[in-house]
Amino acid sequence: MATAIAHPNIALVKYWGKRDRELNLPSTSSISLTLDKFQTRTRVDLGVEMDLLVINGRTVTGGEAFRVFEHLDLILPGRRPAQVVSESNFPAAAGLASSSSAFSALTVAAMAEGGHELTPEELSVLARRGSGSACRSIWGGWVEWRRGSEPDGNDSHGVHLAPPEHWDVRMVVAVVHGGRKKVGSTEGMLRTMATSPMYAAWVASYERDLSQARQGVLDKDLGALGAAMERSTLKMHATMMTSDPPIRYWRGASVALMDAIEGLRSKGVGAWWTMDAGPNMKVLCEAHDAGRVAHTLGTFVQQVEILAPGGPPRLV
Ligand code: DP6
């Protein structure tokens, strides 16, 4: 058996929409930061009688299990039955990027258990098939997922921009609501693509956000990166909210937090927010400002976590 630990990543420039659903190819490139502390630990054992999935101590069947075993069929064609035991130390399906750590840990463990030694780029291509955002969790720190142009998708994978120690930032996570989201990301993006009149504008306008964010990361320019991140986030949510029927992940507290972060900025604290497919707020700031940011967020929500840049997946 093989066990891998992987960390989730938070997109700074967002992935929202697929140009090829079968191969899970994105419409746009994206940039992310892999986090420490939050993690998924997954064990894959190919020496068993039948497929079995256990997540956080509970046997899982149905759609979630189907997705996991279908991924194993794809990356290990002709595989033997597998027991997959996975544990995450943070809420799943709440817009905290749980599928990114889940599918990167699963891919890394499964390929090791299958006896394959792959480059990070090859692992990234395989992880992408399970969940797009997982292809960025194959590296620690700062990662760009280039959308690629090859029809087979083999050039659509993560590219490492900088390691975790490149820049001492923090992602302060305010848990507005830890429950499962009503509309999952895959369903949300397909609906957006099919129905939002804003979707074409999202695809047409991402490159500026991408290049500004990439340069912001390389130059350690938080103002440039933060502005690109908020812009990308707002545009993504604009496409969701203008879908039919609409998808709105924001709650009242999410908006109150946006105001609070703007308030911090007006007092000279470099803090910038992002949200994914859920109401939870993630705030990017320099390490020395994290305590103040966390204190402010903590006046609105009960659970606040301070996360630093994290490392790549590892076999244990
Ligand atoms: C809002 O990677 O979960 O977090 O590829 O369909 O599995 P699938 O989607 P997923 O979507 C992530 C969407 C996002 C933005 C991002 O992480 O870039």
Short mmCIF file of C-alpha atoms and ligand atoms in Angstrom, two decimals:
data_model
loop_
_atom_site.label_atom_id
_atom_site.label_comp_id
_atom_site.label_asym_id
_atom_site.label_seq_id
_atom_site.Cartn_x
_atom_site.Cartn_y
_atom_site.Cartn_z
CA MET A 1 0.00 0.00 0.00
CA ALA A 2 1.05 3.62 -0.47
CA THR A 3 0.06 6.70 1.52
CA ALA A 4 0.34 10.32 0.36
CA ILE A 5 -0.32 13.60 2.12
CA ALA A 6 -1.29 16.60 0.00
CA HIS A 7 -2.36 20.15 0.77
CA PRO A 8 -5.18 22.16 -0.79
CA ASN A 9 -4.45 25.22 -2.87
CA ILE A 10 -6.42 28.43 -3.09
CA ALA A 11 -6.77 30.02 -6.51
CA LEU A 12 -5.60 33.63 -6.73
CA VAL A 13 -6.62 33.81 -10.39
CA LYS A 14 -9.57 31.49 -10.78
CA TYR A 15 -10.36 28.43 -12.85
CA TRP A 16 -14.06 28.49 -13.71
CA GLY A 17 -15.19 26.63 -16.80
CA LYS A 18 -13.99 23.86 -19.05
CA ARG A 19 -13.16 23.88 -22.71
CA ASP A 20 -13.22 20.07 -22.69
CA ARG A 21 -15.30 18.30 -20.10
CA GLU A 22 -14.09 14.78 -20.85
CA LEU A 23 -10.40 15.69 -20.48
CA ASN A 24 -11.12 18.34 -17.84
CA LEU A 25 -9.37 21.10 -19.75
CA PRO A 26 -9.95 24.63 -18.47
CA SER A 27 -11.19 27.58 -20.49
CA THR A 28 -8.63 29.82 -18.77
CA SER A 29 -5.26 29.55 -17.02
CA SER A 30 -5.14 30.07 -13.25
CA ILE A 31 -2.66 30.76 -10.41
CA SER A 32 -2.73 29.38 -6.89
CA LEU A 33 -1.04 29.19 -3.53
CA THR A 34 -0.69 25.79 -1.84
CA LEU A 35 -1.37 26.00 1.90
CA ASP A 36 0.22 24.29 4.91
CA LYS A 37 -1.69 22.83 7.90
CA PHE A 38 -4.87 21.83 5.99
CA GLN A 39 -4.18 18.42 4.48
CA THR A 40 -5.61 15.22 3.06
CA ARG A 41 -3.90 11.93 3.85
CA THR A 42 -4.85 9.09 1.50
CA ARG A 43 -3.85 5.43 1.52
CA VAL A 44 -4.33 3.28 -1.57
CA ASP A 45 -4.10 -0.51 -1.29
CA LEU A 46 -4.38 -2.57 -4.47
CA GLY A 47 -4.14 -5.95 -2.67
CA VAL A 48 -7.83 -6.28 -1.71
CA GLU A 49 -10.94 -8.17 -2.86
CA MET A 50 -13.15 -5.30 -3.89
CA ASP A 51 -13.27 -1.53 -4.20
CA LEU A 52 -13.88 0.24 -0.91
CA LEU A 53 -13.73 3.95 -0.09
CA VAL A 54 -13.50 5.24 3.48
CA ILE A 55 -13.46 9.01 4.06
CA ASN A 56 -12.91 10.34 7.56
CA GLY A 57 -13.77 6.93 9.05
CA ARG A 58 -17.03 6.51 7.12
CA THR A 59 -17.60 4.06 4.24
CA VAL A 60 -18.68 6.08 1.24
CA THR A 61 -20.75 4.80 -1.70
CA GLY A 62 -22.66 6.49 -4.52
CA GLY A 63 -21.45 9.39 -6.61
CA GLU A 64 -18.44 10.28 -4.50
CA ALA A 65 -17.11 6.70 -4.59
CA PHE A 66 -17.84 6.44 -8.30
CA ARG A 67 -15.74 9.54 -8.95
CA VAL A 68 -12.78 8.15 -6.98
CA PHE A 69 -12.81 4.69 -8.59
CA GLU A 70 -13.40 6.11 -12.04
CA HIS A 71 -10.29 8.23 -11.51
CA LEU A 72 -8.31 5.14 -10.49
CA ASP A 73 -9.55 3.29 -13.63
CA LEU A 74 -8.33 6.18 -15.72
CA ILE A 75 -4.87 6.58 -14.20
CA LEU A 76 -4.22 2.85 -13.60
CA PRO A 77 -5.91 1.13 -16.55
CA GLY A 78 -6.67 -2.54 -15.83
CA ARG A 79 -6.06 -1.98 -12.11
CA ARG A 80 -6.88 -4.46 -9.36
CA PRO A 81 -9.62 -3.64 -6.77
CA ALA A 82 -8.57 -0.86 -4.43
CA GLN A 83 -9.15 0.14 -0.88
CA VAL A 84 -8.88 3.91 -0.50
CA VAL A 85 -8.80 5.39 2.98
CA SER A 86 -8.73 9.18 3.15
CA GLU A 87 -8.73 11.69 5.95
CA SER A 88 -8.87 15.48 5.76
CA ASN A 89 -8.43 17.82 8.70
CA PHE A 90 -10.70 20.57 7.33
CA PRO A 91 -14.33 20.75 6.09
CA ALA A 92 -15.03 19.14 2.70
CA ALA A 93 -17.09 20.73 -0.08
CA ALA A 94 -17.27 24.10 1.68
CA GLY A 95 -15.23 26.09 -0.81
CA LEU A 96 -12.00 25.35 1.04
CA ALA A 97 -10.51 23.52 -1.94
CA SER A 98 -10.92 20.03 -0.52
CA SER A 99 -11.02 18.40 -3.97
CA SER A 100 -7.59 19.85 -4.77
CA SER A 101 -5.87 18.04 -1.88
CA ALA A 102 -8.09 14.95 -2.25
CA PHE A 103 -7.33 14.27 -5.90
CA SER A 104 -3.65 15.16 -5.66
CA ALA A 105 -3.17 12.85 -2.65
CA LEU A 106 -5.17 10.11 -4.40
CA THR A 107 -3.17 10.43 -7.63
CA VAL A 108 0.22 10.48 -5.90
CA ALA A 109 -0.63 7.50 -3.66
CA ALA A 110 -2.22 5.48 -6.49
CA MET A 111 0.68 5.94 -8.91
CA ALA A 112 3.16 4.95 -6.19
CA GLU A 113 1.06 1.91 -5.29
CA GLY A 114 0.87 1.01 -8.99
CA GLY A 115 4.68 1.13 -9.17
CA HIS A 116 4.94 4.18 -11.45
CA GLU A 117 7.54 6.90 -11.05
CA LEU A 118 6.31 10.09 -12.67
CA THR A 119 7.48 13.68 -13.00
CA PRO A 120 5.42 16.34 -11.20
CA GLU A 121 4.11 17.52 -14.59
CA GLU A 122 2.90 13.99 -15.42
CA LEU A 123 1.27 13.68 -12.00
CA SER A 124 -0.34 17.09 -12.54
CA VAL A 125 -1.90 15.98 -15.86
CA LEU A 126 -3.35 12.90 -14.14
CA ALA A 127 -4.58 14.78 -11.05
CA ARG A 128 -6.30 17.29 -13.37
CA ARG A 129 -8.52 14.53 -14.73
CA GLY A 130 -9.87 13.91 -11.21
CA SER A 131 -10.44 17.55 -10.35
CA GLY A 132 -9.01 20.51 -12.22
CA SER A 133 -7.73 22.39 -9.18
CA ALA A 134 -5.87 19.26 -7.99
CA CYS A 135 -3.31 19.71 -10.78
CA ARG A 136 -1.99 22.78 -8.92
CA SER A 137 -1.54 20.93 -5.59
CA ILE A 138 1.29 18.82 -7.05
CA TRP A 139 3.69 21.61 -6.04
CA GLY A 140 4.16 23.60 -2.89
CA GLY A 141 3.93 27.37 -2.89
CA TRP A 142 2.99 29.30 -6.02
CA VAL A 143 1.70 27.49 -9.10
CA GLU A 144 0.30 28.46 -12.49
CA TRP A 145 -1.98 26.06 -14.34
CA ARG A 146 -1.49 26.81 -18.04
CA ARG A 147 -4.63 26.02 -19.98
CA GLY A 148 -2.58 24.48 -22.81
CA SER A 149 -3.56 24.08 -26.44
CA GLU A 150 -2.88 20.42 -27.35
CA PRO A 151 -6.06 18.46 -28.13
CA ASP A 152 -4.98 15.58 -25.81
CA GLY A 153 -4.51 17.99 -22.87
CA ASN A 154 -0.96 16.87 -22.12
CA ASP A 155 0.23 20.49 -22.00
CA SER A 156 -2.51 21.50 -19.54
CA HIS A 157 -0.81 21.13 -16.17
CA GLY A 158 0.71 23.10 -13.34
CA VAL A 159 3.96 25.03 -13.72
CA HIS A 160 5.89 25.85 -10.59
CA LEU A 161 6.27 29.62 -10.16
CA ALA A 162 7.99 29.74 -6.74
CA PRO A 163 8.48 27.55 -3.66
CA PRO A 164 6.68 28.19 -0.34
CA GLU A 165 9.69 30.02 1.17
CA HIS A 166 9.75 32.53 -1.71
CA TRP A 167 7.44 34.93 0.15
CA ASP A 168 6.33 35.00 3.76
CA VAL A 169 2.60 35.56 3.29
CA ARG A 170 -0.42 34.18 5.09
CA MET A 171 -3.86 33.13 3.95
CA VAL A 172 -6.26 33.93 6.77
CA VAL A 173 -9.40 31.81 6.36
CA ALA A 174 -12.67 32.94 7.92
CA VAL A 175 -15.14 30.06 8.08
CA VAL A 176 -18.49 31.76 7.44
CA HIS A 177 -20.25 28.44 7.01
CA GLY A 178 -18.60 25.00 7.20
CA GLY A 179 -21.47 22.98 5.69
CA ARG A 180 -21.54 21.41 2.23
CA LYS A 181 -22.35 23.74 -0.64
CA LYS A 182 -25.63 23.43 -2.49
CA VAL A 183 -24.10 23.52 -5.95
CA GLY A 184 -20.75 21.77 -6.47
CA SER A 185 -18.02 23.47 -8.53
CA THR A 186 -18.32 21.13 -11.52
CA GLU A 187 -22.08 21.61 -11.80
CA GLY A 188 -21.70 25.32 -11.11
CA MET A 189 -19.20 25.87 -13.88
CA LEU A 190 -21.17 23.88 -16.43
CA ARG A 191 -24.31 25.88 -15.64
CA THR A 192 -22.40 29.13 -15.84
CA MET A 193 -20.93 28.25 -19.21
CA ALA A 194 -24.32 27.25 -20.57
CA THR A 195 -26.37 30.17 -19.27
CA SER A 196 -24.42 33.23 -18.09
CA PRO A 197 -24.24 36.11 -20.56
CA MET A 198 -21.10 37.18 -18.66
CA TYR A 199 -19.21 33.96 -19.35
CA ALA A 200 -17.70 35.08 -22.66
CA ALA A 201 -16.39 38.24 -20.98
CA TRP A 202 -14.80 36.14 -18.23
CA VAL A 203 -12.85 34.10 -20.80
CA ALA A 204 -11.98 37.16 -22.88
CA SER A 205 -10.61 39.15 -19.93
CA TYR A 206 -8.60 36.75 -17.74
CA GLU A 207 -5.18 37.32 -19.29
CA ARG A 208 -4.62 40.67 -17.67
CA ASP A 209 -5.41 39.21 -14.23
CA LEU A 210 -3.13 36.27 -14.92
CA SER A 211 -0.10 38.28 -16.01
CA GLN A 212 -0.53 40.87 -13.23
CA ALA A 213 -0.86 38.13 -10.60
CA ARG A 214 2.14 36.18 -11.95
CA GLN A 215 4.30 39.33 -11.92
CA GLY A 216 2.95 40.19 -8.47
CA VAL A 217 4.06 36.79 -7.17
CA LEU A 218 7.51 37.02 -8.75
CA ASP A 219 8.05 40.63 -7.54
CA LYS A 220 6.40 39.98 -4.14
CA ASP A 221 4.11 42.90 -4.88
CA LEU A 222 1.07 42.27 -2.68
CA GLY A 223 -0.87 45.27 -3.99
CA ALA A 224 -0.59 44.09 -7.61
CA LEU A 225 -1.33 40.46 -6.74
CA GLY A 226 -4.19 41.32 -4.39
CA ALA A 227 -5.91 43.62 -6.89
CA ALA A 228 -5.68 40.97 -9.63
CA MET A 229 -6.99 38.34 -7.19
CA GLU A 230 -10.04 40.38 -6.13
CA ARG A 231 -10.79 41.27 -9.74
CA SER A 232 -10.62 37.63 -10.84
CA THR A 233 -12.78 36.59 -7.88
CA LEU A 234 -15.45 39.22 -8.51
CA LYS A 235 -15.62 38.39 -12.20
CA MET A 236 -15.98 34.68 -11.46
CA HIS A 237 -18.80 35.33 -8.99
CA ALA A 238 -20.45 37.70 -11.48
CA THR A 239 -20.68 34.83 -13.97
CA MET A 240 -22.16 32.56 -11.28
CA MET A 241 -24.72 35.09 -10.10
CA THR A 242 -25.86 35.77 -13.66
CA SER A 243 -26.37 32.06 -14.41
CA ASP A 244 -29.88 30.67 -14.81
CA PRO A 245 -30.91 29.63 -12.24
CA PRO A 246 -28.42 31.84 -10.40
CA ILE A 247 -25.67 30.50 -8.16
CA ARG A 248 -24.85 32.73 -5.22
CA TYR A 249 -22.39 31.51 -2.62
CA TRP A 250 -22.14 34.85 -0.81
CA ARG A 251 -23.82 35.26 2.54
CA GLY A 252 -24.38 38.43 4.52
CA ALA A 253 -21.27 37.75 6.59
CA SER A 254 -19.19 37.34 3.43
CA VAL A 255 -20.10 40.89 2.38
CA ALA A 256 -19.52 42.26 5.89
CA LEU A 257 -16.05 40.73 5.72
CA MET A 258 -15.35 42.38 2.36
CA ASP A 259 -16.14 45.74 3.97
CA ALA A 260 -13.94 44.94 6.95
CA ILE A 261 -11.00 44.06 4.69
CA GLU A 262 -11.44 47.27 2.73
CA GLY A 263 -11.46 49.03 6.10
CA LEU A 264 -8.15 47.41 7.00
CA ARG A 265 -6.66 48.53 3.69
CA SER A 266 -7.75 52.11 4.31
CA LYS A 267 -5.72 51.90 7.55
CA GLY A 268 -2.64 50.79 5.62
CA VAL A 269 -2.87 47.01 6.17
CA GLY A 270 -2.18 45.10 2.94
CA ALA A 271 -5.03 42.58 3.02
CA TRP A 272 -6.91 41.22 -0.02
CA TRP A 273 -9.80 38.78 -0.13
CA THR A 274 -10.89 35.89 -2.29
CA MET A 275 -13.81 33.44 -2.25
CA ASP A 276 -14.43 30.20 -4.10
CA ALA A 277 -17.50 28.02 -4.52
CA GLY A 278 -18.65 28.69 -0.97
CA PRO A 279 -19.24 31.58 1.46
CA ASN A 280 -15.89 31.31 3.24
CA MET A 281 -13.45 34.17 2.99
CA LYS A 282 -9.72 33.83 2.44
CA VAL A 283 -7.55 36.85 3.02
CA LEU A 284 -4.02 37.18 1.67
CA CYS A 285 -1.61 39.34 3.66
CA GLU A 286 2.03 39.58 4.74
CA ALA A 287 2.92 37.32 7.69
CA HIS A 288 3.42 40.28 10.04
CA ASP A 289 -0.16 41.48 9.41
CA ALA A 290 -1.83 38.08 9.89
CA GLY A 291 -2.59 38.54 13.59
CA ARG A 292 -4.36 41.84 13.00
CA VAL A 293 -6.30 40.46 10.01
CA ALA A 294 -7.33 37.36 12.00
CA HIS A 295 -8.47 39.53 14.90
CA THR A 296 -10.65 41.64 12.59
CA LEU A 297 -12.18 38.58 10.87
CA GLY A 298 -12.74 37.00 14.30
CA THR A 299 -15.16 39.76 15.24
CA PHE A 300 -17.50 38.44 12.49
CA VAL A 301 -17.06 34.66 12.53
CA GLN A 302 -16.23 32.01 15.11
CA GLN A 303 -13.56 30.10 13.25
CA VAL A 304 -10.48 31.79 11.81
CA GLU A 305 -7.40 29.90 10.64
CA ILE A 306 -4.03 31.36 9.71
CA LEU A 307 -2.31 29.32 7.01
CA ALA A 308 1.15 29.73 5.53
CA PRO A 309 2.42 28.58 2.13
CA GLY A 310 2.66 24.78 2.18
CA GLY A 311 4.79 22.16 0.48
CA PRO A 312 4.21 19.55 -2.25
CA PRO A 313 2.54 16.18 -1.72
CA ARG A 314 4.71 13.59 -0.01
CA LEU A 315 4.64 9.83 0.30
CA VAL A 316 4.75 8.64 3.89
C1 DP6 B 1 -13.89 28.07 -7.52
O1 DP6 B 1 -11.31 21.98 -9.34
O2 DP6 B 1 -13.31 21.67 -7.85
O3 DP6 B 1 -12.25 26.67 -6.53
O4 DP6 B 1 -12.39 20.42 -12.12
O5 DP6 B 1 -14.85 20.26 -11.90
O6 DP6 B 1 -13.37 19.22 -10.15
P1 DP6 B 1 -13.55 20.34 -11.17
O7 DP6 B 1 -13.61 21.69 -10.34
P2 DP6 B 1 -12.75 22.22 -9.10
O8 DP6 B 1 -13.10 23.76 -9.21
C2 DP6 B 1 -12.45 24.74 -8.49
C3 DP6 B 1 -13.12 26.05 -8.69
C4 DP6 B 1 -12.68 27.16 -7.77
C5 DP6 B 1 -11.60 28.01 -8.41
C6 DP6 B 1 -10.23 27.40 -8.49
O9 DP6 B 1 -9.84 26.62 -7.61
O10 DP6 B 1 -9.50 27.80 -9.40
#
